[in-house]
Coordinates of C-alpha atoms and ligand atoms in Angstrom, one line a residue:
M1 CA 170.1 -4.3 -131.1
D2 CA 168.3 -1.0 -132.1
S3 CA 167.6 1.7 -129.6
I4 CA 165.6 4.9 -129.7
E5 CA 166.8 8.4 -128.8
I6 CA 164.3 11.1 -127.9
K7 CA 164.9 14.8 -127.1
G8 CA 161.8 15.8 -125.3
G9 CA 159.8 18.9 -125.0
V10 CA 158.2 19.4 -128.5
P11 CA 154.4 19.7 -128.6
L12 CA 153.3 17.3 -131.3
K13 CA 151.2 18.7 -134.2
G14 CA 149.6 17.2 -137.3
E15 CA 147.9 14.1 -138.5
V16 CA 148.9 10.4 -138.0
R17 CA 147.2 7.2 -139.1
A18 CA 146.5 4.2 -136.9
G19 CA 147.4 0.9 -138.6
G20 CA 145.7 -2.4 -138.5
A21 CA 145.2 -4.1 -135.2
K22 CA 147.8 -6.7 -134.2
N23 CA 145.6 -8.4 -131.7
A24 CA 142.8 -8.7 -134.3
V25 CA 144.9 -10.1 -137.1
L26 CA 146.8 -12.8 -135.2
P27 CA 143.8 -15.0 -134.3
M28 CA 142.3 -14.5 -137.8
M29 CA 145.6 -15.7 -139.3
A30 CA 145.4 -18.8 -137.1
A31 CA 141.9 -19.3 -138.3
A32 CA 143.2 -19.7 -141.9
L33 CA 144.2 -23.2 -140.7
L34 CA 140.5 -24.1 -140.8
T35 CA 140.3 -24.3 -144.6
N36 CA 142.6 -25.3 -147.5
E37 CA 141.3 -22.3 -149.5
T38 CA 143.1 -19.0 -149.6
C39 CA 142.5 -16.4 -146.9
R40 CA 143.4 -12.8 -147.7
F41 CA 143.9 -10.0 -145.1
T42 CA 144.3 -6.4 -145.9
N43 CA 145.4 -3.5 -143.6
V44 CA 147.8 -5.9 -141.9
P45 CA 150.4 -4.1 -139.9
K46 CA 154.1 -4.8 -140.5
L47 CA 155.1 -6.1 -137.1
R48 CA 157.4 -8.6 -135.6
D49 CA 154.4 -10.5 -134.1
V50 CA 152.8 -10.9 -137.5
D51 CA 156.0 -12.2 -139.0
S52 CA 156.3 -14.6 -136.1
M53 CA 152.8 -15.9 -136.7
C54 CA 153.7 -16.3 -140.4
M55 CA 156.7 -18.5 -139.4
I56 CA 154.5 -20.7 -137.2
L57 CA 151.9 -21.1 -140.0
R58 CA 154.6 -22.0 -142.5
Q59 CA 155.8 -24.7 -140.1
L60 CA 152.2 -25.9 -140.2
G61 CA 152.1 -26.2 -144.0
V62 CA 150.6 -22.8 -144.8
R63 CA 151.8 -20.7 -147.6
A64 CA 152.1 -17.3 -146.0
E65 CA 153.0 -14.4 -148.3
R66 CA 152.8 -10.6 -148.0
V67 CA 151.6 -10.0 -151.5
Q68 CA 151.6 -6.2 -150.9
P69 CA 153.2 -4.4 -148.0
H70 CA 149.9 -4.5 -145.9
T71 CA 148.2 -7.5 -147.6
L72 CA 148.8 -11.0 -146.5
E73 CA 147.7 -14.2 -148.2
L74 CA 147.5 -17.5 -146.4
E75 CA 146.7 -20.9 -147.8
A76 CA 147.1 -24.3 -146.1
I77 CA 148.7 -26.4 -148.8
D78 CA 149.9 -29.3 -146.6
E79 CA 147.5 -30.2 -143.8
S80 CA 149.6 -32.9 -142.3
P81 CA 151.9 -31.0 -139.9
C82 CA 150.6 -30.4 -136.4
L83 CA 153.6 -29.3 -134.4
A84 CA 154.2 -25.7 -133.3
P85 CA 157.6 -25.9 -131.6
Y86 CA 158.8 -24.0 -128.5
S87 CA 161.5 -22.1 -130.5
L88 CA 158.7 -20.3 -132.3
V89 CA 155.9 -20.3 -129.7
S90 CA 158.3 -18.8 -127.1
Q91 CA 158.7 -15.7 -129.3
M92 CA 155.0 -14.9 -129.1
R93 CA 152.3 -16.1 -126.8
A94 CA 149.5 -15.5 -129.3
S95 CA 150.8 -18.6 -131.2
I96 CA 148.6 -20.6 -128.8
C97 CA 145.8 -19.5 -131.1
V98 CA 146.7 -22.3 -133.6
L99 CA 145.7 -25.0 -131.1
G100 CA 141.9 -24.7 -131.6
P101 CA 142.0 -24.5 -135.4
L102 CA 144.5 -27.4 -135.7
L103 CA 142.4 -29.6 -133.5
A104 CA 139.2 -28.8 -135.3
R105 CA 140.6 -29.3 -138.9
R106 CA 143.4 -31.8 -138.5
G107 CA 142.2 -33.7 -135.4
R108 CA 145.4 -33.3 -133.5
A109 CA 147.9 -30.7 -132.4
R110 CA 151.2 -30.5 -130.5
V111 CA 151.8 -26.9 -129.5
A112 CA 154.5 -25.8 -127.0
M113 CA 153.1 -24.3 -123.8
P114 CA 153.8 -20.5 -124.1
G115 CA 155.0 -20.1 -120.5
G116 CA 154.9 -16.8 -118.6
C117 CA 156.3 -13.4 -119.6
V118 CA 157.2 -10.1 -118.0
I119 CA 153.6 -9.1 -117.6
G120 CA 152.7 -12.1 -115.5
T121 CA 152.2 -15.9 -115.3
R122 CA 149.7 -16.0 -118.2
P123 CA 148.1 -19.5 -117.8
I124 CA 146.2 -21.3 -120.6
D125 CA 143.9 -23.4 -118.4
L126 CA 140.7 -21.8 -119.7
H127 CA 141.8 -22.6 -123.3
L128 CA 142.3 -26.2 -122.4
K129 CA 139.1 -26.4 -120.3
G130 CA 137.1 -25.1 -123.3
L131 CA 138.7 -27.5 -125.8
R132 CA 138.3 -30.5 -123.4
A133 CA 134.6 -29.6 -123.1
L134 CA 134.4 -29.9 -126.9
G135 CA 135.7 -33.5 -126.6
A136 CA 139.4 -33.0 -127.0
R137 CA 141.9 -35.3 -125.1
I138 CA 144.6 -33.1 -123.8
N139 CA 147.9 -33.9 -122.1
I140 CA 151.0 -31.9 -121.3
D141 CA 154.2 -33.7 -122.2
R142 CA 157.7 -32.3 -122.2
G143 CA 156.5 -28.7 -122.2
D144 CA 154.0 -29.3 -125.1
V145 CA 150.2 -29.4 -125.1
I146 CA 149.3 -32.5 -126.9
A147 CA 145.7 -32.6 -128.1
D148 CA 143.6 -34.9 -130.2
A149 CA 140.0 -35.5 -131.1
R150 CA 138.4 -37.7 -133.6
K151 CA 135.4 -35.5 -133.5
L152 CA 134.6 -32.3 -131.6
R153 CA 131.1 -32.0 -130.3
G154 CA 129.3 -28.8 -129.3
A155 CA 129.0 -28.0 -125.6
E156 CA 128.0 -25.4 -123.1
I157 CA 131.2 -23.8 -121.9
Y158 CA 131.8 -21.2 -119.2
L159 CA 135.1 -19.4 -119.9
G160 CA 135.8 -17.3 -116.8
G161 CA 138.8 -17.2 -114.5
P162 CA 139.9 -15.2 -111.5
H163 CA 140.6 -12.2 -113.7
G164 CA 137.4 -12.4 -115.8
S165 CA 137.1 -13.5 -119.5
T166 CA 140.0 -14.5 -121.7
V167 CA 140.5 -13.0 -125.1
L168 CA 142.7 -15.6 -126.8
G169 CA 140.9 -18.4 -124.9
T170 CA 137.6 -17.3 -126.4
C171 CA 139.3 -17.1 -129.9
N172 CA 140.7 -20.6 -129.5
V173 CA 137.5 -22.3 -128.3
L174 CA 135.4 -20.4 -130.9
S175 CA 137.8 -21.3 -133.7
A176 CA 137.4 -25.0 -132.7
A177 CA 133.7 -24.9 -132.1
V178 CA 132.9 -23.6 -135.7
L179 CA 133.8 -27.1 -137.0
A180 CA 132.4 -29.1 -134.1
E181 CA 129.2 -31.2 -134.5
G182 CA 126.2 -29.4 -132.9
I183 CA 125.8 -26.3 -130.9
T184 CA 128.3 -24.6 -128.6
T185 CA 127.6 -21.8 -126.3
I186 CA 130.5 -19.8 -124.8
E187 CA 129.3 -18.0 -121.6
N188 CA 131.4 -15.1 -120.3
A189 CA 133.1 -14.9 -123.7
A190 CA 135.5 -11.9 -124.1
C191 CA 133.8 -9.1 -126.0
E192 CA 136.9 -7.2 -127.1
P193 CA 136.6 -5.8 -130.6
E194 CA 139.3 -8.2 -131.7
V195 CA 137.1 -11.2 -130.7
E196 CA 134.2 -9.6 -132.6
E197 CA 136.4 -9.3 -135.6
L198 CA 137.4 -12.9 -135.5
C199 CA 133.7 -13.8 -135.4
R200 CA 133.0 -11.6 -138.5
F201 CA 135.9 -13.3 -140.3
L202 CA 134.7 -16.8 -139.4
K203 CA 131.2 -15.9 -140.6
K204 CA 132.7 -14.9 -144.0
M205 CA 134.3 -18.3 -144.0
G206 CA 130.9 -19.9 -143.6
A207 CA 130.7 -20.3 -139.8
K208 CA 127.4 -19.9 -138.0
I209 CA 127.8 -17.6 -135.0
S210 CA 125.3 -15.5 -133.1
G211 CA 125.7 -13.2 -130.1
I212 CA 128.7 -11.5 -131.7
G213 CA 130.1 -8.8 -129.5
T214 CA 128.2 -10.1 -126.4
K215 CA 129.3 -12.3 -123.5
R216 CA 127.3 -15.2 -124.8
L217 CA 128.4 -16.6 -128.1
K218 CA 126.4 -19.3 -129.8
I219 CA 128.1 -21.4 -132.5
E220 CA 126.3 -23.9 -134.7
G221 CA 129.0 -26.2 -136.1
V222 CA 129.4 -26.7 -139.9
T223 CA 131.3 -29.4 -141.7
S224 CA 133.6 -27.2 -143.7
L225 CA 134.7 -23.6 -144.1
K226 CA 135.9 -21.7 -147.2
G227 CA 138.5 -19.0 -147.8
A228 CA 137.6 -15.4 -147.2
E229 CA 139.0 -11.9 -147.5
H230 CA 139.0 -9.4 -144.6
S231 CA 140.3 -5.9 -143.8
T232 CA 141.8 -5.6 -140.3
I233 CA 140.2 -3.1 -138.0
P234 CA 142.3 -0.1 -136.8
D235 CA 144.5 -0.8 -133.8
R236 CA 142.7 0.8 -130.8
I237 CA 145.8 0.5 -128.6
E238 CA 148.1 2.1 -131.2
A239 CA 145.5 4.8 -131.7
A240 CA 145.1 5.4 -128.0
T241 CA 148.9 5.5 -127.5
L242 CA 149.1 8.2 -130.2
L243 CA 146.3 10.2 -128.5
V244 CA 148.4 10.1 -125.3
A245 CA 151.4 11.3 -127.2
G246 CA 149.5 14.3 -128.4
A247 CA 148.2 14.9 -124.9
I248 CA 151.4 14.5 -122.9
T249 CA 153.3 16.9 -125.1
G250 CA 150.6 19.6 -125.0
G251 CA 150.0 19.1 -128.7
D252 CA 147.2 19.1 -131.3
V253 CA 147.1 15.7 -133.1
F254 CA 144.5 14.1 -135.3
V255 CA 144.6 10.3 -135.2
R256 CA 143.1 9.1 -138.5
K257 CA 141.2 5.8 -138.3
A258 CA 141.0 5.9 -134.5
R259 CA 137.5 4.6 -133.6
A260 CA 135.7 6.3 -130.7
D261 CA 133.3 3.4 -130.3
H262 CA 136.3 1.2 -129.5
L263 CA 137.9 3.7 -127.1
A264 CA 135.1 5.0 -124.9
A265 CA 136.8 4.3 -121.6
V266 CA 140.2 5.7 -122.7
I267 CA 138.5 8.9 -124.1
D268 CA 136.6 9.3 -120.8
A269 CA 139.8 8.9 -118.8
L270 CA 141.6 11.5 -121.0
R271 CA 138.8 13.9 -120.6
Q272 CA 138.9 13.5 -116.8
I273 CA 142.6 14.1 -116.9
G274 CA 141.8 17.5 -118.6
V275 CA 142.6 16.6 -122.2
K276 CA 140.3 17.8 -125.0
I277 CA 139.1 15.0 -127.2
T278 CA 137.0 15.6 -130.3
E279 CA 135.5 13.0 -132.5
E280 CA 135.8 14.0 -136.1
A281 CA 135.0 12.3 -139.4
N282 CA 137.2 9.2 -139.7
G283 CA 139.3 9.8 -136.6
I284 CA 139.8 11.5 -133.2
R285 CA 141.6 14.8 -132.4
V286 CA 143.4 15.4 -129.2
T287 CA 144.3 18.9 -128.0
S288 CA 146.0 19.6 -124.7
N289 CA 147.6 22.5 -122.9
G290 CA 150.1 20.2 -121.1
K291 CA 148.4 20.5 -117.7
F292 CA 146.8 17.3 -116.3
K293 CA 144.5 16.5 -113.4
P294 CA 145.2 13.3 -111.5
M295 CA 142.6 10.5 -111.5
D296 CA 142.1 7.0 -110.2
L297 CA 141.8 4.4 -112.9
T298 CA 141.3 0.6 -113.0
T299 CA 141.9 -1.7 -116.0
L300 CA 139.0 -4.0 -116.8
P301 CA 137.9 -6.2 -119.6
Y302 CA 136.3 -4.4 -122.6
P303 CA 134.7 -1.9 -122.6
G304 CA 136.7 -0.9 -119.6
I305 CA 140.1 0.7 -119.7
P306 CA 142.4 -1.8 -121.5
T307 CA 145.3 -3.3 -119.6
D308 CA 147.2 -2.6 -122.8
M309 CA 146.9 1.2 -122.1
Q310 CA 147.7 1.1 -118.4
A311 CA 151.5 1.9 -118.7
Q312 CA 150.9 4.7 -121.2
L313 CA 148.2 6.3 -119.1
M314 CA 150.5 6.0 -116.1
A315 CA 153.2 7.9 -118.0
L316 CA 150.7 10.7 -118.5
L317 CA 149.6 10.7 -114.8
A318 CA 153.2 10.8 -113.8
V319 CA 153.2 14.5 -114.8
A320 CA 149.7 15.3 -113.5
D321 CA 149.1 17.9 -110.8
G322 CA 148.4 15.6 -107.9
I323 CA 148.1 11.9 -106.8
S324 CA 146.5 9.2 -108.9
V325 CA 145.9 5.5 -108.2
V326 CA 146.3 3.1 -111.1
T327 CA 144.9 -0.4 -110.4
E328 CA 145.6 -3.4 -112.6
R329 CA 142.8 -6.0 -112.7
I330 CA 143.8 -8.1 -115.7
F331 CA 147.6 -8.8 -115.2
P332 CA 148.3 -7.9 -111.5
D333 CA 152.1 -8.0 -112.1
R334 CA 152.1 -5.7 -115.1
F335 CA 154.2 -2.9 -113.5
M336 CA 157.7 -3.3 -114.9
H337 CA 157.6 0.2 -116.3
I338 CA 157.4 1.7 -112.8
A339 CA 161.1 1.3 -112.1
E340 CA 162.1 2.6 -115.5
L341 CA 159.8 5.6 -115.2
G342 CA 161.4 6.2 -111.8
R343 CA 164.8 6.5 -113.6
M344 CA 163.2 9.4 -115.4
R345 CA 162.2 11.1 -112.1
A346 CA 158.6 9.9 -111.9
N347 CA 157.4 9.3 -108.4
I348 CA 155.4 6.0 -108.5
R349 CA 155.1 3.4 -105.8
K350 CA 153.6 -0.1 -106.2
E351 CA 151.1 -1.1 -103.6
G352 CA 149.8 -4.7 -104.3
T353 CA 148.0 -4.5 -107.6
S354 CA 147.9 -0.7 -107.6
A355 CA 150.4 2.0 -108.3
I356 CA 150.3 5.3 -106.4
V357 CA 151.4 7.9 -108.9
I358 CA 152.5 11.2 -107.3
G359 CA 152.6 13.7 -110.1
V360 CA 156.0 15.5 -110.6
K361 CA 156.6 18.9 -112.2
Y362 CA 158.9 17.4 -114.9
L363 CA 160.5 14.2 -116.0
S364 CA 164.2 14.0 -116.7
G365 CA 165.5 12.1 -119.7
A366 CA 167.6 9.0 -118.9
P367 CA 168.9 5.8 -120.3
V368 CA 166.0 3.3 -119.8
M369 CA 165.3 -0.3 -120.9
A370 CA 162.1 -1.5 -122.6
S371 CA 160.8 -4.6 -120.8
D372 CA 157.6 -5.4 -122.8
L373 CA 155.6 -3.9 -125.6
R374 CA 153.3 -1.5 -123.8
A375 CA 155.9 -0.6 -121.1
S376 CA 158.2 0.5 -123.9
A377 CA 155.4 2.7 -125.4
A378 CA 155.1 4.3 -121.9
L379 CA 158.8 5.1 -121.9
V380 CA 158.6 6.6 -125.4
L381 CA 155.7 8.8 -124.2
A382 CA 157.7 9.8 -121.1
G383 CA 160.7 10.6 -123.3
L384 CA 158.5 12.9 -125.5
V385 CA 157.8 15.2 -122.5
A386 CA 161.0 14.8 -120.5
R387 CA 163.7 17.4 -120.3
N388 CA 166.9 16.4 -122.1
T389 CA 167.6 13.1 -123.8
T390 CA 166.0 9.7 -123.2
H391 CA 167.7 6.7 -124.6
I392 CA 165.5 3.5 -124.8
S393 CA 167.3 0.2 -125.4
R394 CA 165.8 -3.2 -126.3
V395 CA 163.3 -1.5 -128.7
Y396 CA 162.6 -4.8 -130.4
H397 CA 159.7 -5.0 -127.9
I398 CA 158.2 -1.9 -129.6
D399 CA 158.5 -3.4 -133.0
R400 CA 156.4 -6.3 -131.9
G401 CA 153.3 -4.1 -131.8
Y402 CA 153.9 -0.6 -133.2
E403 CA 154.7 -0.2 -136.9
R404 CA 157.5 2.5 -137.2
L405 CA 156.3 4.3 -134.1
E406 CA 159.4 6.6 -134.2
R407 CA 158.6 7.6 -137.8
K408 CA 155.0 8.4 -137.0
L409 CA 156.0 10.5 -134.0
A410 CA 158.8 12.3 -136.0
R411 CA 156.3 13.3 -138.6
L412 CA 154.4 15.0 -135.8
G413 CA 157.5 17.0 -134.9
A414 CA 159.0 14.8 -132.2
R415 CA 162.8 14.8 -132.0
I416 CA 163.1 11.1 -132.1
K417 CA 165.4 8.7 -134.0
R418 CA 166.2 5.0 -134.1
L419 CA 169.9 4.2 -133.6
K420 CA 171.1 1.1 -135.3
T421 CA 173.9 -0.8 -133.5
Ligands
EPU501 N1 143.8 -16.2 -117.9 C1 143.6 -17.4 -117.1 N2 143.6 -18.6 -117.8 C2 143.6 -18.7 -119.1 C3 143.8 -17.5 -119.9 C4 143.8 -16.3 -119.2 O1 143.5 -17.3 -115.9 O2 143.5 -19.8 -119.6 C5 143.8 -14.9 -117.2 C6 145.1 -14.2 -117.5 O3 146.2 -14.6 -116.7 C7 144.7 -12.8 -117.3 C8 143.3 -12.7 -117.7 O4 142.8 -14.1 -117.7 O5 144.7 -12.5 -115.9 C9 143.1 -12.2 -119.1 O6 144.0 -12.8 -120.0 P1 143.6 -13.0 -121.6 O7 143.5 -14.5 -121.8 O8 142.4 -12.2 -121.9 O9 144.9 -12.4 -122.3 P2 145.4 -13.0 -123.7 O10 144.3 -13.4 -124.5 O11 146.6 -13.9 -123.5 C10 145.2 -10.7 -125.0 C11 146.1 -9.8 -125.7 C12 146.9 -9.0 -124.7 C13 146.0 -8.3 -123.8 C14 145.0 -9.3 -123.1 C15 143.9 -8.6 -122.3 C16 146.6 -10.8 -127.9 C17 147.6 -11.4 -128.8 N3 147.0 -10.5 -126.6 O12 146.1 -11.6 -124.3 O13 147.7 -8.1 -125.4 O14 146.7 -7.6 -122.8 O15 144.3 -10.0 -124.2 O16 143.2 -7.7 -123.0 O17 145.5 -10.5 -128.3 C18 149.5 -6.7 -125.9 O18 149.1 -6.5 -127.0 O19 150.5 -6.0 -125.4 C19 149.0 -7.7 -125.0 C20 149.6 -8.2 -124.0

């Protein structure tokens, strides 16, 4: 198992490029099940989650090939398999995205229930509610979701739960409704840029969707879809993580491809914390003097502060000059990083769904353990500013969602290396 070693204290300087968005490409890959023609994706990041989705799609009769390092071709050559087994689904929750397309195109699906993970319980009741409204019969048997539908019919669907809209739930229902008979409206649809991107891709395939980017999607079903080509949008979470890396080290970093229109809430938070953010042509520059003001922040559905940036911003606030309150509204239990940051001398206390972050003068490098993707990113950021050496184990979590993070940071001057064991 690889680990990462960081000797902190170097202000990062230079330019780095944000890659394609993991959370945009995964549902689009699943949508390739909606046709037997070839779908081609460019700017696809080389990540473990993308590989896991390829494995699931292969199991479902899809030819999945990286024809170039960042170009992926998918073609459903055998449309009879309908089983996504637990051994593959358990590696990545986003595999639930195949449920809607399978049902719409093949009329049946057996997909293992993804179960919980370290960031919380992560139910799929809204996915199932939406698909049932379209006419699917759904049962849970021996840990699998078993769904079938001779014909899906358009319906009016409200997709909201106790924590607001659902990103992958919207993707799933949308990807089924495109082939349903008649009109579907999804109320309280998630409006994250990744959902918008799926809509754009489905439209290229021939789907009829309006209200893209809003909370009310209207889908007019069509009888078939064709293959399409699409370039993946830049990863807003990777971009924001790199901006925090520049900020926390008191550096000067230009993140090429970072899109300010996707990052308004994060940019606003960084400015409140005292970091200088400048929008430049084709990217965002961060400059910081290494002194940070505390702030209270709350994660919210888009366009609010993304839950996927909560841990990284907490690492930054851990070295701010004062007390901050970080409230998690999407995944109330997503606080595994608190204990590990504590090993690095951070002073953070969990109070219900909030964390009270009492800024400290410095963090101290320590052996720490990555627990999930974004928590691991927070530990890397803390390691970049900590005194002495930080050693992060279980970095396979980072590889799920950041392509060669340590190389990108090393090019900016960080003393960081991957240790192979
Ligand atoms: N929820 C329900 N019922 C459902 C579905 C969701 O109650 O059927 C709840 C969840 O428990 C949560 C809230 O609704 O409280 C929002 O969850 P959502 O469904 O939006 O999350 P997701 O679609 O499973 C995606 C991203 C996550 C990201 C969340 C929120 C992908 C592959 N995953 O998950 O990304 O945190 O949206 O923005 O797109 C990550 O990249 O590290 C990551 C976890």
